[in-house]
Tab-separated table of C-alpha atoms in Angstrom:
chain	number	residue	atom	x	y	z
A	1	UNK	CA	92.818	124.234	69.300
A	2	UNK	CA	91.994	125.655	72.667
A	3	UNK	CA	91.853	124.015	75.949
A	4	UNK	CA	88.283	125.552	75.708
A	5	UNK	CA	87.370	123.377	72.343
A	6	UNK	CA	89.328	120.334	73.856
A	7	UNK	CA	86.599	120.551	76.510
A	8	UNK	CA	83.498	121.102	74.080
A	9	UNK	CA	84.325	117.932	71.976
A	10	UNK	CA	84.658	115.813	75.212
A	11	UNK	CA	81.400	117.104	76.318
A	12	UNK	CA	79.506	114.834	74.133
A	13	UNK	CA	81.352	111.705	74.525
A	14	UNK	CA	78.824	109.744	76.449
A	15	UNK	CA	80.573	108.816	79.996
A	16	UNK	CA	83.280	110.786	81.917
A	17	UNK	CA	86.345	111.790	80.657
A	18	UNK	CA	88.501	113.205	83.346
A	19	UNK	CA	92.100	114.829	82.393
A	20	UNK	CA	95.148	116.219	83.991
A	21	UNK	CA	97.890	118.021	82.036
A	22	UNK	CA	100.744	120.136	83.183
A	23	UNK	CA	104.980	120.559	83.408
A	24	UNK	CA	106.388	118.491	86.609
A	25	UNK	CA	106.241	120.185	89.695
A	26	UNK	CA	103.821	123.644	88.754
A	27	UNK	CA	99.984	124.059	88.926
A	28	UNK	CA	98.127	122.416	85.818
A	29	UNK	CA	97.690	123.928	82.349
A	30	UNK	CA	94.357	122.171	81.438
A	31	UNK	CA	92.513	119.843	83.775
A	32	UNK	CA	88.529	118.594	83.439
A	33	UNK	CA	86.816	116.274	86.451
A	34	UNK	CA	90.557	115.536	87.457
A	35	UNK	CA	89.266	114.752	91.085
A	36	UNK	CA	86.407	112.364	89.556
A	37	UNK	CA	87.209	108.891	90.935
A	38	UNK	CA	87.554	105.607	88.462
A	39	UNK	CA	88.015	101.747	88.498
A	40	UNK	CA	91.553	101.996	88.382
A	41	UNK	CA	92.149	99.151	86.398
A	42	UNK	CA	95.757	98.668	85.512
A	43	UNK	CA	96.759	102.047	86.337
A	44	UNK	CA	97.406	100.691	89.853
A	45	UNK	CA	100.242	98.629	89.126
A	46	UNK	CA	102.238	102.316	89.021
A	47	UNK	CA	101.770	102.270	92.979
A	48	UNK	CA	102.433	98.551	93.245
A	49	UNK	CA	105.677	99.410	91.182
A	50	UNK	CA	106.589	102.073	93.647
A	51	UNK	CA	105.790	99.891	96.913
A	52	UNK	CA	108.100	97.342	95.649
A	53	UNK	CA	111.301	99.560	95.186
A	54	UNK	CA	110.403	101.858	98.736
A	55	UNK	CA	110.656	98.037	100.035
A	56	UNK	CA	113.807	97.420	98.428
A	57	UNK	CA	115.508	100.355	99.643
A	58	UNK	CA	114.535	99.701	103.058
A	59	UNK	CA	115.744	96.492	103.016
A	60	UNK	CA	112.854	94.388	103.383
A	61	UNK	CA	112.290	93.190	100.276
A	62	UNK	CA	114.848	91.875	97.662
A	63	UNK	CA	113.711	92.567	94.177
A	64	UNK	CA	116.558	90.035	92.640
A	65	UNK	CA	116.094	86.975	95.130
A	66	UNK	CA	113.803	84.315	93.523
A	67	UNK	CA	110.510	83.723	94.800
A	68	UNK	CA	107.968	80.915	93.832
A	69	UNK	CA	105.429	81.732	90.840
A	70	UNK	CA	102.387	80.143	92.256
A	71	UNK	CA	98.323	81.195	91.066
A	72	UNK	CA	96.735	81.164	94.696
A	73	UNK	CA	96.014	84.565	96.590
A	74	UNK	CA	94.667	85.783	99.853
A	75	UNK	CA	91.698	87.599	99.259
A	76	UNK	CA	91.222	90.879	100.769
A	77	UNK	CA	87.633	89.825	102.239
A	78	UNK	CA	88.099	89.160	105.435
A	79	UNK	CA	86.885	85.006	105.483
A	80	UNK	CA	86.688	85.110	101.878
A	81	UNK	CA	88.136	81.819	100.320
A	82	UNK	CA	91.789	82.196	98.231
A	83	UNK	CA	91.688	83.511	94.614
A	84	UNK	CA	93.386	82.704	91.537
A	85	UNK	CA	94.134	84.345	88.521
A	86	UNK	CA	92.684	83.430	85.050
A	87	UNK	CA	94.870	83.125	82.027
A	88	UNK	CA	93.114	84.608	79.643
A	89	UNK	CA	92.401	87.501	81.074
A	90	UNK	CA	96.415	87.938	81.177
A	91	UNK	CA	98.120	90.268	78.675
A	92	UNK	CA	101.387	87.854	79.135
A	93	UNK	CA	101.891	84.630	79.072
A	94	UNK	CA	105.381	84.712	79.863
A	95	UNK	CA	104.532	84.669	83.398
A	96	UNK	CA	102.831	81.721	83.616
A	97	UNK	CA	105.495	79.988	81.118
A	98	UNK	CA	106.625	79.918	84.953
A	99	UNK	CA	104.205	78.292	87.205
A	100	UNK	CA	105.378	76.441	89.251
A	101	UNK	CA	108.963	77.920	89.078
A	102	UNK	CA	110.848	80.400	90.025
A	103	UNK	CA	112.054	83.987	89.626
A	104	UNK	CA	112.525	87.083	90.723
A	105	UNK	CA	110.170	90.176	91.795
A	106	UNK	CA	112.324	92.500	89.799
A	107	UNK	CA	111.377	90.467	86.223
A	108	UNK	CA	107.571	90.494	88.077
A	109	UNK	CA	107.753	93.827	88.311
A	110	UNK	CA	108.889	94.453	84.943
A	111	UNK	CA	106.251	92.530	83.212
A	112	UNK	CA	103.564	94.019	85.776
A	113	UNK	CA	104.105	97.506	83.791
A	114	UNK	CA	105.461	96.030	80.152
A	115	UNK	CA	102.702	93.802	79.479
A	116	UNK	CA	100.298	94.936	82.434
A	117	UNK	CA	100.508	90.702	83.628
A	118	UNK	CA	97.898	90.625	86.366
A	119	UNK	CA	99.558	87.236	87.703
A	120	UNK	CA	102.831	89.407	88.028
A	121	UNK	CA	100.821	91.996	90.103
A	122	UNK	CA	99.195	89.261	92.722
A	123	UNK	CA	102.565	87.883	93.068
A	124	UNK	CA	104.206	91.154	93.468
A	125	UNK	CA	100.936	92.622	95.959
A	126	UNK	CA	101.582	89.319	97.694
A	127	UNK	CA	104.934	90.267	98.756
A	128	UNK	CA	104.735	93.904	99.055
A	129	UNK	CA	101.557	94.005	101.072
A	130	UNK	CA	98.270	95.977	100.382
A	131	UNK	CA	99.347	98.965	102.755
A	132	UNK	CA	102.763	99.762	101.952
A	133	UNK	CA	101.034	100.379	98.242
A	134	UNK	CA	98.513	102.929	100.002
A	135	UNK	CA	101.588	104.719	101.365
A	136	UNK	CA	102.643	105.226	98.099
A	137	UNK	CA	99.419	106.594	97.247
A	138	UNK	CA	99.834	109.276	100.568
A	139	UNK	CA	103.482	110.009	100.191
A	140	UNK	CA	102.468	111.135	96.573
A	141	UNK	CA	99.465	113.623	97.817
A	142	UNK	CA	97.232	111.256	95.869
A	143	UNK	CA	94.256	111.002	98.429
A	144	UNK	CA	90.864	110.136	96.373
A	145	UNK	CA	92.882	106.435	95.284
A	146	UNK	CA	92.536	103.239	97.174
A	147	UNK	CA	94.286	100.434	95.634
A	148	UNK	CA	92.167	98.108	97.901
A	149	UNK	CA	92.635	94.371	96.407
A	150	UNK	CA	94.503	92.084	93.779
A	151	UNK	CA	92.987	92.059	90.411
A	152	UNK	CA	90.423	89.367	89.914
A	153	UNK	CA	89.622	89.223	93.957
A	154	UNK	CA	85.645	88.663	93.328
A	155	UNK	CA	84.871	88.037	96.964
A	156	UNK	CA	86.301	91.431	97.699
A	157	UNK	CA	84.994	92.932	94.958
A	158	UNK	CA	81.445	91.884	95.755
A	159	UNK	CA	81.810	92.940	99.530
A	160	UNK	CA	82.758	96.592	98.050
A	161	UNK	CA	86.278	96.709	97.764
A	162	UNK	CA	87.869	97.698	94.902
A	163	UNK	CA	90.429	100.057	93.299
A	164	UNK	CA	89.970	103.705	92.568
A	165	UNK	CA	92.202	106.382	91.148
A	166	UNK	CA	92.018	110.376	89.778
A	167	UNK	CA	93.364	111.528	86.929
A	168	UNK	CA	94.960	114.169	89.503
A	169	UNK	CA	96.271	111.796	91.595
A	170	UNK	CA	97.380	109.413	88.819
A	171	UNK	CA	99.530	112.872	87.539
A	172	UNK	CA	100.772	113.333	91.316
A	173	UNK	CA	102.840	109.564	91.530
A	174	UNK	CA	103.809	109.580	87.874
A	175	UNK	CA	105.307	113.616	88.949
A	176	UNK	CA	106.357	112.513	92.186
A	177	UNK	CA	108.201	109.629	90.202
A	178	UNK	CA	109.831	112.331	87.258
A	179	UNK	CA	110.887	114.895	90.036
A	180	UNK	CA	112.345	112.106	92.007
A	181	UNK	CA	114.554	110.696	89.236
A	182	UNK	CA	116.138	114.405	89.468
A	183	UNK	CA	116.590	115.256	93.155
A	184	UNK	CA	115.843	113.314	96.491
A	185	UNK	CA	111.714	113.183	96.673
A	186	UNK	CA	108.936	111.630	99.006
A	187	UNK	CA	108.428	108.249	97.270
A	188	UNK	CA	112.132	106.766	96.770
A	189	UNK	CA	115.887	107.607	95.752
A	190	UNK	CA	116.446	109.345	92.528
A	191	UNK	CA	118.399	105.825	91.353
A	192	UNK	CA	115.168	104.187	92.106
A	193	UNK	CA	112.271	106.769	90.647
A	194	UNK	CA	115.417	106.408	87.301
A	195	UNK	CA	114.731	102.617	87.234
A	196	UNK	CA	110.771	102.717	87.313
A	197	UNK	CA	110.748	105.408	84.464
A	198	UNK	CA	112.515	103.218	82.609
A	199	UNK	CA	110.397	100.596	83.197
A	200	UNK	CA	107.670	102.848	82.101
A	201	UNK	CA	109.164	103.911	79.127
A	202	UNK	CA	109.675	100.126	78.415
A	203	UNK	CA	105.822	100.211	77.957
A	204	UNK	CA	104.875	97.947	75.012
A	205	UNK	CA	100.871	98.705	75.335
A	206	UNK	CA	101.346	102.077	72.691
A	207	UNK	CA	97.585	102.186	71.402
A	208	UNK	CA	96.857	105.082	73.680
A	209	UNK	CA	98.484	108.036	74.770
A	210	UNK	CA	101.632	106.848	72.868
A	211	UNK	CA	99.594	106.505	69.660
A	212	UNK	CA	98.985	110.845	69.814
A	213	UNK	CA	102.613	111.423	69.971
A	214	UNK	CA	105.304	111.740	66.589
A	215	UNK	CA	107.355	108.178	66.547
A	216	UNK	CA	109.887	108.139	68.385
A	217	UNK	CA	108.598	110.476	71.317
A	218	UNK	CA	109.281	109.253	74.881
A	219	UNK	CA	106.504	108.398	77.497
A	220	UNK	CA	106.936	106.942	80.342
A	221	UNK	CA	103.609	105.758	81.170
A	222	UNK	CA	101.192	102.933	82.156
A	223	UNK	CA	97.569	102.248	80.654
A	224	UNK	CA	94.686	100.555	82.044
A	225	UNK	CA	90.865	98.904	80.744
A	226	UNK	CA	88.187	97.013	80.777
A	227	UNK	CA	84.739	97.221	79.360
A	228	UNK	CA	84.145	100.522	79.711
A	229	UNK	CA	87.227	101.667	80.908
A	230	UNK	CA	90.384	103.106	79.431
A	231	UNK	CA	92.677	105.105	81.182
A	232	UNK	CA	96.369	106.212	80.481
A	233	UNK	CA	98.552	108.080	82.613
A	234	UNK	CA	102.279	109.040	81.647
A	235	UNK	CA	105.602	111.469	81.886
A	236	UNK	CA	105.861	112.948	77.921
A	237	UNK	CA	109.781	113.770	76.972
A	238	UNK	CA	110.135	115.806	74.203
A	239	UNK	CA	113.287	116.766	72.578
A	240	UNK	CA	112.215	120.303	72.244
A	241	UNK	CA	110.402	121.270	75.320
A	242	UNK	CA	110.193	120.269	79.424
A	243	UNK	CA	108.853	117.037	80.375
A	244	UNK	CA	104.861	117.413	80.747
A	245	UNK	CA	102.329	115.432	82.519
A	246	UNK	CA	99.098	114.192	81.486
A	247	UNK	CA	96.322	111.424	82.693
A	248	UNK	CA	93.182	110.356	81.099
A	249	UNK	CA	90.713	108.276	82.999
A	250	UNK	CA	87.486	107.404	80.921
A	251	UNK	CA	84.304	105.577	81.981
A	252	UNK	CA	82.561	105.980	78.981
A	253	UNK	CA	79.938	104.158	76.767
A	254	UNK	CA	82.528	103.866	74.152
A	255	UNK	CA	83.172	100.945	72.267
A	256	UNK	CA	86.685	99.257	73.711
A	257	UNK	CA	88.569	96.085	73.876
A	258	UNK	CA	88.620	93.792	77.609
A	259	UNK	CA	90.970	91.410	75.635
A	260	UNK	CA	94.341	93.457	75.961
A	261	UNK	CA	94.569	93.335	72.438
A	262	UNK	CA	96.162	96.590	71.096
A	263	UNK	CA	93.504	97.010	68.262
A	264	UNK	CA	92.267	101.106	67.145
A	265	UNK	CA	88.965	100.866	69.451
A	266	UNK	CA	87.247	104.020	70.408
A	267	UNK	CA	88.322	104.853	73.371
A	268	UNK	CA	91.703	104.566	72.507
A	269	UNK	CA	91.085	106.842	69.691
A	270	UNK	CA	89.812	109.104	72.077
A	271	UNK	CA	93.248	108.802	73.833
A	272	UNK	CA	95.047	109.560	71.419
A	273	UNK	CA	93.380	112.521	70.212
A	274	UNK	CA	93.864	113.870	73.552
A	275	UNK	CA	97.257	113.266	73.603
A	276	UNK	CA	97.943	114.635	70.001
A	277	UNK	CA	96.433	117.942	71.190
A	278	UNK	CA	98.077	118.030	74.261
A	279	UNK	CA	101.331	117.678	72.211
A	280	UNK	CA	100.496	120.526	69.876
A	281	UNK	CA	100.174	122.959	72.686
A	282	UNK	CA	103.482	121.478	74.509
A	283	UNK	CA	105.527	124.826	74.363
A	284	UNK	CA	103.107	126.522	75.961
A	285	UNK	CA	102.067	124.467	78.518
């Protein structure tokens, strides 16, 4: 396989299939429409993650005190009446075991990347705040995504605001994230960018880029989808070569699932694929 016939099969899947792949910290091996902008889908709870622990090390947030579990949002239209969350829509129904209750933004944040639990990202957003997320988005050199709303916010959805990410930029907080966990970076401590890799390696949605790779490999990564959208964005750490990066972001015509259900649709096929070639070529990336 070349990068070269990587690109000619993708040229006939109907839609846009944008990629990023390359070691932490050097200019990509392989990249195709990496600046092409997406629904984001769930690949914005990375930067949610992030916002949360750059407000825990500053103090103003405290990921372990316990904080109501409640299914009513500010939208992000101006005027625009409260929003709420519908459950099945949810990948995780532990969260909203806890309506009602208690607990604490650190288990949010946990099941915001595990499970991708939407309620867990409103609750977290709702705390964190809309623009300490887009500084996580500048501090990371990630300037084509706008993580604009909560997820289900209609009213701001149908004024025009919505989320938006890269596959570039999606590779550039998932780096900044991996080179952080080594020395002192832009987004957060290296005990910090430690924790949310391992929070991303904790990732139990594995019908993606996770399906490409031998059992057993490592990925730190997060996924995202909807009807016509499947995205997956990760840190790969093999046993025999550096730590790569790679991000897919597809808007395709492909047939998918909306349900969260990890079943072998076609765009996650199309994942995968990616990802198994991407792995072949890992010693020479």
């Amino acid at each position: 396989m070349t990068w070269d016939d990587l690109d000619a099969h993708l040229d006939r899947v109907p839609g846009t299939v944008s990629a990023y792949v390359g070691r932490l910290d050097t200019p990509p091996t392989w990249t195709r429409h990496a600046d092409a902008t997406h629904y984001a889908a769930s690949t914005m709870k990375v930067a949610v993650l992030a916002a949360l622990h750059r407000a825990a090390e500053a103090g103003t947030l405290d990921l372990d005190a316990p904080v109501p579990v409640v299914n009513d949002f500010d939208s992000a239209q101006p005027g625009a009446p409260r929003f709420a969350c519908a459950q099945p829509y949810d990948n995780d129904d532990a969260v909203w075991d806890l309506l009602g209750g208690t607990t604490s933004l650190r288990w949010l944040a946990d099941r915001m990347i595990v499970r991708s639990s939407n309620l867990a990202t409103n609750l977290a957003l709702g705390h964190v705040g809309l623009p300490a997320v887009a500084e996580v988005w500048a501090l990371a050199g990630a300037r084509n995504s706008v993580t604009g709303r909560g997820i289900e916010d209609f009213a701001a959805r149908e004024a025009g605001i919505t989320n938006t990410v890269t596959a570039a930029n999606l590779a550039a907080l998932l780096g900044a994230l991996a080179s952080g966990a080594d020395t002192p970076g832009q987004l957060a401590s290296p005990t910090a960018c430690a924790t949310m890799l391992d929070v991303l390696l904790a990732q139990e949605h594995r019908e993606d880029l996770a399906a490409g790779l031998p059992e057993g490999t490592r990925i730190a990564h997060k996924s995202g989808w909807v009807r016509g959208v499947r995205h997956g964005a990760g840190v790969v750490l093999p046993d025999d070569a550096p730590p790569y990066l790679i991000a897919v972001c597809t808007t395709t015509d492909l047939d998918g699932s909306d349900d969260g259900d990890e079943v072998e649709d076609d765009a996650c096929l199309l994942l995968a694929h990616i990802s198994a070639q991407v792995w072949a070529a890992r010693h020479q990336l």
